[in-house]
CSV table of C-alpha atoms in Angstrom, one decimal:
chain,number,residue,atom,x,y,z
U,1,MET,CA,78.1,-95.7,81.5
U,2,ALA,CA,77.5,-91.9,82.5
U,3,SER,CA,78.2,-90.8,78.7
U,4,ALA,CA,74.9,-92.5,78.3
U,5,ALA,CA,73.1,-91.2,80.9
U,6,ILE,CA,73.7,-88.1,80.5
U,7,ALA,CA,71.2,-86.3,78.4
U,8,SER,CA,71.9,-82.6,76.7
U,9,ASN,CA,72.0,-80.0,78.4
U,10,PRO,CA,68.2,-77.4,78.2
U,11,SER,CA,68.4,-74.1,78.5
U,12,THR,CA,65.0,-72.3,79.6
U,13,LEU,CA,64.4,-69.1,80.7
U,14,LEU,CA,63.1,-68.7,84.3
U,15,LYS,CA,61.6,-65.5,85.9
U,16,LYS,CA,62.0,-64.9,89.7
U,17,ASN,CA,58.8,-65.8,90.6
U,18,GLU,CA,59.5,-69.3,89.1
U,19,LEU,CA,62.9,-69.8,91.1
U,20,GLY,CA,60.8,-69.2,94.1
U,21,LEU,CA,62.4,-66.0,94.6
U,22,SER,CA,59.8,-63.4,96.0
U,23,SER,CA,59.1,-60.3,93.8
U,24,PHE,CA,60.7,-58.4,92.6
U,25,SER,CA,60.1,-55.3,90.5
U,26,SER,CA,59.5,-55.6,86.2
U,27,SER,CA,63.2,-54.1,85.6
U,28,SER,CA,64.2,-56.6,87.4
U,29,LEU,CA,66.9,-59.0,85.2
U,30,PRO,CA,66.0,-62.3,84.5
U,31,ILE,CA,68.6,-65.0,84.0
U,32,GLN,CA,69.2,-68.2,81.9
U,33,ILE,CA,70.4,-70.6,83.8
U,34,SER,CA,71.3,-74.3,82.1
U,35,LYS,CA,71.3,-77.3,84.2
U,36,ARG,CA,72.7,-80.2,83.5
U,37,ARG,CA,70.3,-83.1,83.8
U,38,CYS,CA,70.7,-87.1,84.1
U,39,SER,CA,68.3,-89.6,82.5
U,40,LYS,CA,67.9,-93.7,82.9
U,41,LYS,CA,67.0,-95.9,80.2
U,42,VAL,CA,66.3,-99.8,80.5
U,43,VAL,CA,67.1,-101.3,77.4
U,44,SER,CA,67.6,-104.8,76.6
U,45,VAL,CA,71.7,-106.3,76.2
U,46,MET,CA,72.2,-109.2,73.9
U,47,ALA,CA,75.4,-111.5,75.9
U,48,PRO,CA,78.7,-110.1,74.2
U,49,SER,CA,80.3,-112.7,71.2
U,50,GLN,CA,83.0,-114.6,72.5
U,51,THR,CA,85.6,-113.4,70.3
U,52,GLN,CA,88.5,-112.9,71.1
U,53,ARG,CA,89.2,-108.3,70.7
U,54,SER,CA,92.8,-106.9,71.0
U,55,PRO,CA,93.7,-104.1,73.9
U,56,SER,CA,92.7,-101.2,73.3
U,57,THR,CA,95.4,-98.7,72.2
U,58,THR,CA,93.9,-95.4,72.8
U,59,GLY,CA,95.4,-95.0,76.1
U,60,SER,CA,93.3,-94.3,78.8
U,61,VAL,CA,90.3,-91.7,79.1
U,62,LYS,CA,90.0,-88.8,80.3
U,63,THR,CA,86.8,-86.1,81.6
U,64,ALA,CA,87.2,-82.8,80.9
U,65,MET,CA,88.1,-80.8,84.2
U,66,THR,CA,87.3,-77.3,85.3
U,67,MET,CA,89.7,-74.5,86.5
U,68,THR,CA,89.4,-75.8,90.2
U,69,GLU,CA,89.4,-79.5,89.8
U,70,LYS,CA,92.2,-78.9,87.4
U,71,ILE,CA,94.1,-76.7,90.6
U,72,PHE,CA,93.5,-79.9,92.8
U,73,ALA,CA,94.6,-82.1,90.6
U,74,ARG,CA,98.1,-80.7,90.1
U,75,ALA,CA,97.8,-79.6,94.0
U,76,SER,CA,97.3,-83.3,95.3
U,77,GLU,CA,99.4,-84.6,92.2
U,78,ARG,CA,96.4,-86.5,89.9
U,79,SER,CA,95.8,-86.6,86.4
U,80,GLN,CA,92.5,-87.1,87.1
U,81,LEU,CA,89.7,-86.2,90.0
U,82,ASN,CA,85.7,-85.4,90.3
U,83,PRO,CA,83.4,-83.2,92.2
U,84,GLY,CA,82.6,-85.4,95.2
U,85,ASP,CA,86.6,-87.1,95.4
U,86,ASN,CA,87.7,-86.5,98.8
U,87,ILE,CA,91.7,-86.1,98.3
U,88,TRP,CA,95.0,-84.3,100.1
U,89,VAL,CA,96.4,-80.7,98.7
U,90,ASN,CA,99.4,-79.6,98.8
U,91,VAL,CA,99.5,-75.8,99.8
U,92,ASP,CA,101.4,-73.6,98.3
U,93,THR,CA,100.1,-70.0,100.7
U,94,LEU,CA,98.8,-70.3,104.2
U,95,MET,CA,97.2,-66.9,105.7
U,96,THR,CA,96.1,-66.1,109.7
U,97,HIS,CA,95.6,-62.8,110.9
U,98,ASP,CA,95.7,-61.3,114.5
U,99,VAL,CA,91.8,-63.0,115.6
U,100,CYS,CA,92.8,-66.9,114.1
U,101,GLY,CA,96.4,-66.7,114.2
U,102,PRO,CA,96.6,-67.6,118.2
U,103,GLY,CA,94.4,-70.5,117.9
U,104,THR,CA,96.2,-71.6,115.4
U,105,ILE,CA,99.0,-71.5,117.1
U,106,GLY,CA,98.5,-73.1,119.9
U,107,ILE,CA,96.9,-76.1,117.4
U,108,PHE,CA,100.0,-76.5,116.0
U,109,LYS,CA,101.9,-76.6,119.1
U,110,ARG,CA,99.8,-79.1,120.9
U,111,GLU,CA,99.9,-81.2,117.6
U,112,PHE,CA,103.3,-81.1,116.7
U,113,GLY,CA,105.2,-79.8,119.5
U,114,GLU,CA,106.1,-77.1,121.5
U,115,ASN,CA,109.4,-76.8,119.7
U,116,ALA,CA,108.1,-78.3,116.2
U,117,LYS,CA,109.5,-76.1,113.4
U,118,VAL,CA,106.3,-75.1,110.6
U,119,TRP,CA,106.4,-76.9,107.6
U,120,ASP,CA,107.6,-73.5,105.0
U,121,ARG,CA,108.4,-70.7,107.0
U,122,GLU,CA,108.2,-68.8,103.8
U,123,LYS,CA,104.9,-70.1,102.5
U,124,ILE,CA,102.9,-68.3,105.6
U,125,VAL,CA,101.4,-64.6,105.9
U,126,ILE,CA,100.4,-63.7,109.3
U,127,ILE,CA,99.0,-60.7,108.9
U,128,PRO,CA,97.4,-58.3,112.0
U,129,ASP,CA,94.0,-56.5,110.4
U,130,HIS,CA,91.3,-57.2,113.2
U,131,TYR,CA,91.1,-55.7,116.8
U,132,ILE,CA,93.9,-53.4,116.5
U,133,PHE,CA,93.6,-49.8,117.1
U,134,THR,CA,91.7,-50.9,120.4
U,135,SER,CA,93.1,-50.3,124.0
U,136,ASP,CA,91.7,-54.2,124.5
U,137,GLU,CA,94.2,-56.0,126.6
U,138,ARG,CA,93.0,-59.4,125.1
U,139,ALA,CA,93.1,-57.9,121.1
U,140,ASN,CA,96.8,-56.5,121.9
U,141,ARG,CA,97.5,-59.3,123.3
U,142,ASN,CA,96.8,-61.0,120.0
U,143,VAL,CA,99.5,-59.0,118.1
U,144,ASP,CA,102.2,-60.3,120.7
U,145,ILE,CA,101.2,-64.0,120.3
U,146,LEU,CA,101.7,-63.4,117.3
U,147,ARG,CA,105.1,-61.6,116.9
U,148,ASP,CA,106.4,-64.2,119.5
U,149,PHE,CA,105.5,-67.0,117.3
U,150,CYS,CA,106.9,-65.1,114.2
U,151,THR,CA,111.0,-64.7,115.9
U,152,GLU,CA,110.4,-68.5,117.2
U,153,GLN,CA,109.7,-69.2,113.9
U,154,ASN,CA,111.2,-66.8,111.8
U,155,ILE,CA,108.7,-66.2,109.8
U,156,LYS,CA,109.6,-63.8,106.7
U,157,TYR,CA,106.3,-63.1,106.2
U,158,PHE,CA,105.0,-60.6,109.1
U,159,TYR,CA,102.9,-57.7,108.5
U,160,ASP,CA,103.7,-56.1,112.6
U,161,ILE,CA,102.4,-53.1,114.2
U,162,THR,CA,103.7,-52.0,117.4
U,163,ASP,CA,102.7,-48.8,117.9
U,164,LEU,CA,99.0,-48.5,117.6
U,165,GLY,CA,99.3,-44.0,117.9
U,166,ASN,CA,100.4,-43.8,114.4
U,167,PHE,CA,99.9,-47.2,111.9
U,168,LYS,CA,102.5,-45.0,109.5
U,169,ALA,CA,105.1,-45.0,111.5
U,170,ASN,CA,104.6,-49.3,111.5
U,171,PRO,CA,106.7,-49.8,107.1
U,172,ASP,CA,105.9,-53.4,107.7
U,173,TYR,CA,101.9,-53.5,108.8
U,174,LYS,CA,99.8,-53.7,106.1
U,175,GLY,CA,95.9,-53.9,106.9
U,176,VAL,CA,93.2,-55.7,105.7
U,177,CYS,CA,94.6,-59.1,105.2
U,178,HIS,CA,92.5,-60.0,101.7
U,179,ILE,CA,94.1,-56.9,100.4
U,180,ALA,CA,97.3,-56.6,101.5
U,181,LEU,CA,98.0,-60.3,100.2
U,182,ALA,CA,96.7,-59.8,96.6
U,183,GLN,CA,99.0,-56.2,97.0
U,184,GLU,CA,102.2,-57.7,98.0
U,185,GLY,CA,102.5,-60.9,95.6
U,186,HIS,CA,100.7,-63.5,97.2
U,187,CYS,CA,98.0,-64.1,95.1
U,188,ARG,CA,99.3,-66.6,91.6
U,189,PRO,CA,97.1,-68.0,89.7
U,190,GLY,CA,96.8,-71.9,89.3
U,191,GLU,CA,97.6,-71.9,92.7
U,192,VAL,CA,95.8,-73.2,96.6
U,193,LEU,CA,95.2,-70.4,98.7
U,194,LEU,CA,94.3,-71.2,102.6
U,195,GLY,CA,93.3,-67.9,105.0
U,196,THR,CA,91.9,-68.7,109.2
U,197,ASP,CA,89.0,-66.2,107.3
U,198,SER,CA,86.2,-67.1,105.3
U,199,HIS,CA,86.9,-63.7,102.8
U,200,THR,CA,90.6,-66.1,101.8
U,201,CYS,CA,87.8,-66.5,98.6
U,202,THR,CA,88.7,-62.7,97.5
U,203,ALA,CA,91.7,-64.1,95.7
U,204,GLY,CA,90.0,-66.4,93.5
U,205,ALA,CA,90.2,-63.2,91.1
U,206,PHE,CA,93.6,-64.2,90.8
U,207,GLY,CA,92.2,-67.9,89.1
U,208,GLN,CA,93.8,-69.5,91.9
U,209,PHE,CA,91.7,-71.8,94.6
U,210,ALA,CA,91.5,-69.9,97.7
U,211,THR,CA,89.1,-70.3,100.6
U,212,GLY,CA,89.2,-70.3,104.6
U,213,ILE,CA,89.7,-73.0,106.9
U,214,GLY,CA,89.7,-73.0,110.4
U,215,ASN,CA,92.1,-73.1,113.7
U,216,THR,CA,92.2,-76.6,113.5
U,217,ASP,CA,93.1,-77.1,109.6
U,218,ALA,CA,95.2,-74.1,109.6
U,219,GLY,CA,97.3,-75.9,112.6
U,220,PHE,CA,97.8,-78.8,110.6
U,221,VAL,CA,98.5,-77.3,107.4
U,222,MET,CA,100.9,-75.2,109.9
U,223,GLY,CA,102.9,-78.4,110.6
U,224,THR,CA,102.6,-80.0,107.6
U,225,GLY,CA,101.6,-77.7,104.3
U,226,LYS,CA,98.5,-79.9,103.3
U,227,LEU,CA,95.1,-80.9,104.0
U,228,LEU,CA,92.4,-83.5,102.9
U,229,LEU,CA,89.6,-81.6,101.1
U,230,LYS,CA,86.5,-82.6,99.1
U,231,VAL,CA,86.5,-81.1,95.4
U,232,PRO,CA,83.2,-79.0,95.2
U,233,PRO,CA,81.4,-79.2,92.1
U,234,THR,CA,81.2,-76.3,90.2
U,235,LEU,CA,78.9,-73.1,89.9
U,236,ARG,CA,79.6,-70.4,86.7
U,237,PHE,CA,77.8,-67.5,86.3
U,238,VAL,CA,78.0,-65.6,82.8
U,239,MET,CA,78.2,-62.2,82.7
U,240,ASP,CA,77.9,-60.2,79.4
U,241,GLY,CA,76.5,-56.9,78.4
U,242,GLU,CA,78.2,-53.6,78.5
U,243,MET,CA,78.8,-52.8,82.1
U,244,PRO,CA,76.8,-49.1,83.3
U,245,ASP,CA,78.9,-46.5,84.4
U,246,TYR,CA,76.6,-46.3,87.7
U,247,LEU,CA,77.2,-50.1,88.6
U,248,LEU,CA,79.7,-51.7,90.3
U,249,ALA,CA,81.1,-55.7,91.0
U,250,LYS,CA,79.6,-55.0,93.9
U,251,ASP,CA,76.1,-54.4,92.4
U,252,LEU,CA,76.5,-58.1,90.1
U,253,ILE,CA,77.4,-60.2,92.9
U,254,LEU,CA,74.6,-58.7,95.5
U,255,GLN,CA,72.4,-59.6,91.8
U,256,ILE,CA,73.9,-63.1,92.0
U,257,ILE,CA,73.3,-63.9,95.9
U,258,GLY,CA,69.5,-62.6,95.1
U,259,GLU,CA,68.7,-65.4,92.5
U,260,ILE,CA,70.2,-68.2,94.4
U,261,THR,CA,70.0,-66.9,98.1
U,262,VAL,CA,73.0,-67.4,101.4
U,263,SER,CA,72.9,-71.3,100.3
U,264,GLY,CA,72.8,-71.9,96.8
U,265,ALA,CA,76.7,-72.4,95.9
U,266,THR,CA,77.2,-74.5,99.3
U,267,TYR,CA,80.8,-75.5,98.7
U,268,LYS,CA,80.1,-75.5,95.1
U,269,SER,CA,83.0,-73.3,93.3
U,270,MET,CA,81.4,-70.1,91.7
U,271,GLU,CA,83.4,-69.6,88.2
U,272,PHE,CA,82.4,-66.0,86.5
U,273,VAL,CA,83.5,-65.7,83.5
U,274,GLY,CA,82.1,-63.4,80.1
U,275,SER,CA,82.7,-60.4,78.3
U,276,THR,CA,82.0,-58.1,81.1
U,277,VAL,CA,84.1,-60.4,83.7
U,278,GLU,CA,87.0,-59.9,81.6
U,279,SER,CA,86.6,-56.0,81.1
U,280,LEU,CA,86.7,-55.8,85.2
U,281,THR,CA,89.7,-54.9,87.1
U,282,MET,CA,91.4,-56.8,89.0
U,283,GLU,CA,90.0,-54.9,92.1
U,284,GLU,CA,86.7,-55.5,90.6
U,285,ARG,CA,87.1,-58.9,90.6
U,286,MET,CA,88.6,-59.3,93.6
U,287,THR,CA,85.0,-57.5,95.0
U,288,LEU,CA,83.7,-60.1,93.3
U,289,CYS,CA,84.8,-63.9,94.3
U,290,ASN,CA,84.8,-61.7,98.0
U,291,MET,CA,81.1,-62.4,98.5
U,292,VAL,CA,81.2,-65.8,97.2
U,293,ILE,CA,81.0,-66.7,100.8
U,294,GLU,CA,77.4,-65.2,101.7
U,295,ALA,CA,76.4,-67.5,98.9
U,296,GLY,CA,77.7,-70.2,100.9
U,297,GLY,CA,80.5,-70.8,97.7
U,298,LYS,CA,83.6,-72.8,98.7
U,299,ASN,CA,85.9,-70.7,96.7
U,300,GLY,CA,85.1,-68.2,93.6
U,301,VAL,CA,87.5,-68.3,90.3
U,302,VAL,CA,87.9,-65.8,88.1
U,303,PRO,CA,90.3,-67.1,84.7
U,304,ALA,CA,93.6,-65.4,85.1
U,305,ASP,CA,94.3,-63.1,81.5
U,306,ASN,CA,96.8,-60.0,81.0
U,307,THR,CA,94.6,-57.8,83.5
U,308,THR,CA,96.1,-60.4,85.9
U,309,PHE,CA,99.5,-60.3,84.5
U,310,LYS,CA,99.9,-56.9,84.7
U,311,TYR,CA,98.4,-56.2,88.3
U,312,LEU,CA,101.3,-59.3,89.2
U,313,GLU,CA,104.6,-57.3,86.7
U,314,GLY,CA,106.8,-55.8,89.9
U,315,LYS,CA,104.5,-58.2,93.1
U,316,THR,CA,106.2,-61.8,92.9
U,317,SER,CA,108.8,-63.3,91.6
U,318,MET,CA,107.7,-66.6,92.1
U,319,PRO,CA,106.8,-68.9,88.9
U,320,PHE,CA,102.8,-69.8,88.3
U,321,GLU,CA,100.9,-71.1,85.6
U,322,PRO,CA,97.5,-70.1,85.2
U,323,VAL,CA,94.4,-72.8,85.0
U,324,TYR,CA,91.0,-72.3,82.6
U,325,SER,CA,87.9,-75.0,82.3
U,326,ASP,CA,88.4,-77.3,80.2
U,327,LYS,CA,85.3,-76.3,76.8
U,328,GLN,CA,83.5,-80.1,77.8
U,329,ALA,CA,83.8,-79.4,81.5
U,330,ARG,CA,80.8,-80.2,83.8
U,331,PHE,CA,78.9,-78.0,86.1
U,332,LEU,CA,76.3,-78.4,87.6
U,333,SER,CA,74.8,-75.3,86.7
U,334,GLU,CA,75.1,-72.8,84.4
U,335,TYR,CA,73.2,-68.6,84.9
U,336,ARG,CA,73.9,-66.2,82.8
U,337,PHE,CA,73.3,-62.5,83.0
U,338,ASP,CA,72.7,-59.2,80.3
U,339,VAL,CA,74.7,-57.1,83.0
U,340,SER,CA,73.4,-53.9,81.2
U,341,LYS,CA,69.8,-54.9,82.1
U,342,ILE,CA,71.0,-54.8,86.0
U,343,GLU,CA,70.4,-51.8,88.4
U,344,PRO,CA,72.0,-50.3,91.2
U,345,LEU,CA,71.3,-53.0,95.0
U,346,VAL,CA,71.0,-52.9,97.8
U,347,ALA,CA,70.9,-56.1,100.8
U,348,LYS,CA,68.5,-55.1,103.3
U,349,PRO,CA,68.8,-55.9,106.7
U,350,HIS,CA,69.5,-58.8,107.7
U,351,SER,CA,70.9,-61.2,105.0
U,352,PRO,CA,72.9,-60.8,102.3
U,353,ASP,CA,70.3,-62.4,99.9
U,354,ASN,CA,67.6,-59.6,101.1
U,355,ARG,CA,68.2,-58.3,97.6
U,356,ALA,CA,66.2,-55.1,96.5
U,357,LEU,CA,67.0,-52.3,93.9
U,358,ALA,CA,68.3,-49.1,95.9
U,359,ARG,CA,66.2,-47.3,94.6
U,360,GLU,CA,63.1,-48.7,95.8
U,361,CYS,CA,64.3,-48.6,98.7
U,362,LYS,CA,64.4,-44.6,98.6
U,363,ASP,CA,62.6,-43.8,102.2
U,364,VAL,CA,64.3,-45.5,103.9
U,365,LYS,CA,66.3,-43.3,105.9
U,366,ILE,CA,69.7,-43.8,107.6
U,367,ASP,CA,71.8,-41.9,110.5
U,368,ARG,CA,75.5,-43.0,109.1
U,369,VAL,CA,77.2,-44.5,106.2
U,370,TYR,CA,80.4,-46.6,106.5
U,371,ILE,CA,83.1,-47.2,102.9
U,372,GLY,CA,85.4,-49.4,103.7
U,373,SER,CA,86.6,-53.5,104.6
U,374,CYS,CA,87.7,-56.3,101.9
U,375,THR,CA,84.2,-55.9,100.3
U,376,GLY,CA,84.7,-52.1,99.8
U,377,GLY,CA,87.7,-50.2,100.7
U,378,LYS,CA,90.0,-50.3,97.7
U,379,THR,CA,91.4,-47.5,96.2
U,380,GLU,CA,88.7,-48.2,93.5
U,381,ASP,CA,86.5,-48.0,96.3
U,382,PHE,CA,86.8,-44.6,96.8
U,383,LEU,CA,87.3,-43.2,93.7
U,384,ALA,CA,84.0,-44.7,93.1
U,385,ALA,CA,82.8,-42.7,96.1
U,386,ALA,CA,84.4,-39.6,95.7
U,387,LYS,CA,83.2,-39.2,91.8
U,388,VAL,CA,80.0,-39.2,93.1
U,389,PHE,CA,80.9,-36.5,95.7
U,390,LEU,CA,82.6,-34.5,93.1
U,391,ALA,CA,80.0,-34.8,90.8
U,392,SER,CA,77.1,-33.5,93.9
U,393,GLY,CA,79.0,-30.7,94.8
U,394,LYS,CA,77.0,-31.0,97.8
U,395,LYS,CA,77.9,-32.1,101.1
U,396,VAL,CA,77.1,-35.1,102.8
U,397,LYS,CA,74.0,-35.5,105.5
U,398,VAL,CA,74.5,-38.0,107.7
U,399,PRO,CA,78.2,-39.0,109.6
U,400,THR,CA,80.2,-40.6,106.3
U,401,PHE,CA,83.0,-43.3,107.9
U,402,LEU,CA,86.0,-43.9,105.5
U,403,VAL,CA,88.5,-47.0,106.4
U,404,PRO,CA,90.8,-47.7,104.4
U,405,ALA,CA,91.7,-51.6,103.3
U,406,THR,CA,95.4,-50.9,103.6
U,407,GLN,CA,98.6,-48.5,104.6
U,408,LYS,CA,98.5,-48.6,100.5
U,409,VAL,CA,95.0,-47.2,99.9
U,410,TRP,CA,95.6,-44.7,102.8
U,411,MET,CA,97.8,-43.5,100.9
U,412,ASP,CA,96.4,-43.7,97.6
U,413,LEU,CA,93.7,-41.4,98.9
U,414,TYR,CA,96.1,-38.7,99.4
U,415,GLY,CA,98.1,-38.8,96.4
U,416,ILE,CA,95.9,-39.9,93.6
U,417,PRO,CA,94.0,-37.5,91.5
U,418,VAL,CA,90.4,-38.7,91.0
U,419,PRO,CA,89.4,-38.2,86.9
U,420,GLY,CA,87.5,-34.9,86.3
U,421,SER,CA,88.5,-32.8,89.4
U,422,GLY,CA,91.0,-30.8,88.1
U,423,GLY,CA,94.0,-32.6,90.2
U,424,LYS,CA,92.1,-33.0,93.5
U,425,THR,CA,93.0,-36.2,95.4
U,426,CYS,CA,89.8,-38.4,97.3
U,427,SER,CA,90.9,-36.8,100.6
U,428,GLN,CA,89.9,-33.4,99.3
U,429,ILE,CA,86.5,-34.6,97.9
U,430,PHE,CA,85.8,-35.9,100.7
U,431,GLU,CA,86.6,-33.3,103.2
U,432,GLU,CA,84.9,-30.6,101.1
U,433,ALA,CA,82.1,-33.3,101.2
U,434,GLY,CA,81.9,-33.3,104.9
U,435,CYS,CA,83.2,-36.8,105.5
U,436,ASP,CA,85.2,-37.9,108.3
U,437,VAL,CA,88.9,-36.9,108.0
U,438,PRO,CA,90.2,-41.4,106.3
U,439,ALA,CA,91.1,-43.4,109.6
U,440,SER,CA,93.7,-45.9,110.5
U,441,PRO,CA,93.8,-49.1,107.6
U,442,SER,CA,92.0,-52.1,109.0
U,443,CYS,CA,88.9,-54.7,108.9
U,444,GLY,CA,87.6,-51.6,111.5
U,445,ALA,CA,84.1,-52.1,112.2
U,446,CYS,CA,82.7,-54.0,109.3
U,447,LEU,CA,82.7,-56.9,112.3
U,448,GLY,CA,82.0,-54.7,115.2
U,449,GLY,CA,85.5,-55.5,117.0
U,450,PRO,CA,85.5,-54.2,120.9
U,451,LYS,CA,83.5,-50.9,121.6
U,452,ASP,CA,86.6,-48.4,120.8
U,453,THR,CA,86.7,-49.7,116.9
U,454,TYR,CA,86.6,-47.1,115.1
U,455,ALA,CA,83.0,-46.5,113.2
U,456,ARG,CA,81.6,-49.4,116.3
U,457,MET,CA,77.7,-48.8,115.8
U,458,ASN,CA,77.4,-49.0,119.4
U,459,GLU,CA,73.8,-47.9,118.8
U,460,PRO,CA,70.6,-49.4,117.2
U,461,GLN,CA,71.0,-47.7,114.3
U,462,VAL,CA,70.4,-47.4,109.8
U,463,CYS,CA,73.7,-47.8,107.9
U,464,VAL,CA,74.6,-47.8,104.5
U,465,SER,CA,77.9,-50.2,104.3
U,466,THR,CA,80.4,-50.9,100.9
U,467,THR,CA,80.9,-54.4,103.8
U,468,ASN,CA,80.3,-57.7,103.3
U,469,ARG,CA,77.2,-58.8,106.0
U,470,ASN,CA,74.4,-57.4,107.4
U,471,PHE,CA,73.4,-60.0,109.8
U,472,HIS,CA,72.5,-59.0,113.3
U,473,GLY,CA,74.9,-57.2,115.5
U,474,ARG,CA,77.9,-57.5,112.4
U,475,MET,CA,78.6,-54.2,112.9
U,476,GLY,CA,78.1,-53.7,116.9
U,477,HIS,CA,74.2,-52.8,118.1
U,478,ARG,CA,72.3,-55.8,118.1
U,479,GLU,CA,69.3,-54.4,116.6
U,480,GLY,CA,71.3,-52.3,113.8
U,481,GLN,CA,70.3,-52.4,110.5
U,482,ILE,CA,72.9,-52.1,107.7
U,483,TYR,CA,71.7,-52.3,104.2
U,484,LEU,CA,75.0,-53.4,101.9
U,485,ALA,CA,75.4,-51.5,99.4
U,486,SER,CA,77.5,-50.4,96.4
U,487,PRO,CA,80.6,-47.4,96.8
U,488,TYR,CA,78.6,-45.6,95.1
U,489,THR,CA,75.3,-46.2,96.7
U,490,ALA,CA,77.6,-45.4,99.9
U,491,ALA,CA,78.2,-42.3,98.7
U,492,ALA,CA,74.5,-41.2,96.7
U,493,SER,CA,73.2,-41.8,100.4
U,494,ALA,CA,75.6,-40.3,101.9
U,495,LEU,CA,74.5,-36.9,100.6
U,496,THR,CA,70.6,-37.3,100.7
U,497,GLY,CA,69.6,-39.4,104.3
U,498,PHE,CA,68.3,-41.7,102.6
U,499,VAL,CA,69.1,-45.1,100.3
U,500,THR,CA,69.7,-43.6,97.5
U,501,ASP,CA,70.6,-44.8,93.5
U,502,PRO,CA,73.7,-43.4,92.7
U,503,ARG,CA,72.1,-42.4,89.2
U,504,GLU,CA,70.5,-39.5,90.5
U,505,PHE,CA,74.2,-37.7,90.7
U,506,LEU,CA,75.9,-39.6,88.1
U,507,GLN,CA,73.5,-39.3,84.4
């Protein structure tokens, strides 16, 4: 019946006004959307004949599946499932941090008992990263709770910090959980990774299912290693064309969110494919998947390939098996982009889908620039910013805060030479440009934090930021205005004191 009811997949080229989007520049990119439509037919049916028929010898008919559906099928030990199915999933990795960890631990102990043991001490990863470098007693207490629990449970992967005055004195401390998970080899193709943070979806860059869950669900996973999940339908984003040298993955995901809005992928998987995606580094793929939650997505996923496997070399000894969408897999919608036509973008206050061309905001005066977070605080993000500063040869005109995501990223800023700089490192270029000294690695001011958090917006200022959210109060002050941008655009804006298209310095 299903096959008879499904019509062919017409592809329609829609402009933005046809999508119900706000008016946009004439240079903006039209996208091609392909949707599966169902039609009902009424036909006359004759009564079946009564002749005997031999049993079928072809076996059961299997429906083609997407990557996410295949991962769910494997994790639930099923051969077949469909979007909307509710299934018990076996979890490969559970991550929590200092903000949600104490609550998760409290629920685990309440439901399973004060002396209960976790389901697998080697599959739980606990990473302090949010409110670390602060004198706030409650924030410090949260890390103490994590430490006591990890000692009690003998958790193998606890990345502790005890000396808040000098992060380098803590060899186990990593920094932002989503980047640390990748750097420490906890992200593997085909697996299920759940975390008590909405940006856990970052790990989908490795071809795995990764999503954020609440403390109650995490407490249950902590005790059982399982969780009841609904299989999401999949939206497919095909990105082709040569990536211009003034664009980064942040521009691509802002383009997508601008098209489908912050609710356009609610409880849907977002699968990224195409020649452009294949050309991206792992860190850029992480940026792409990181912000699917800003579109309401359940998860983002990129097919694993040689780029993935090379990144994982030396990071994990665990076996893994990648999966890929079948050619006949069912996608709820398909969006096509010619990346060569995209221009540098920003998301204006106060929503990630409030998209605009950077050049259209050139009259917006800013007070500060922030480069950091799980979205824009990776090594390649800082290399991109340094490239702009190096090309300009000028000094920044507004305070420019640099917050490396992890301790490894911080070390890279002082150790990796920037291409074309004659051997200069990022830190040297940042110093010459007049930026603040790179801060201790953490989530920093991305989500505000205690009032003594480095670079927190304690006044109603205008900030260009490489972070992921620009809601009221997100970085501190409720009346602050945040323009989300790529590291290229953030660095260019720091040099002018206005929102600036990076092509002013890169071409």
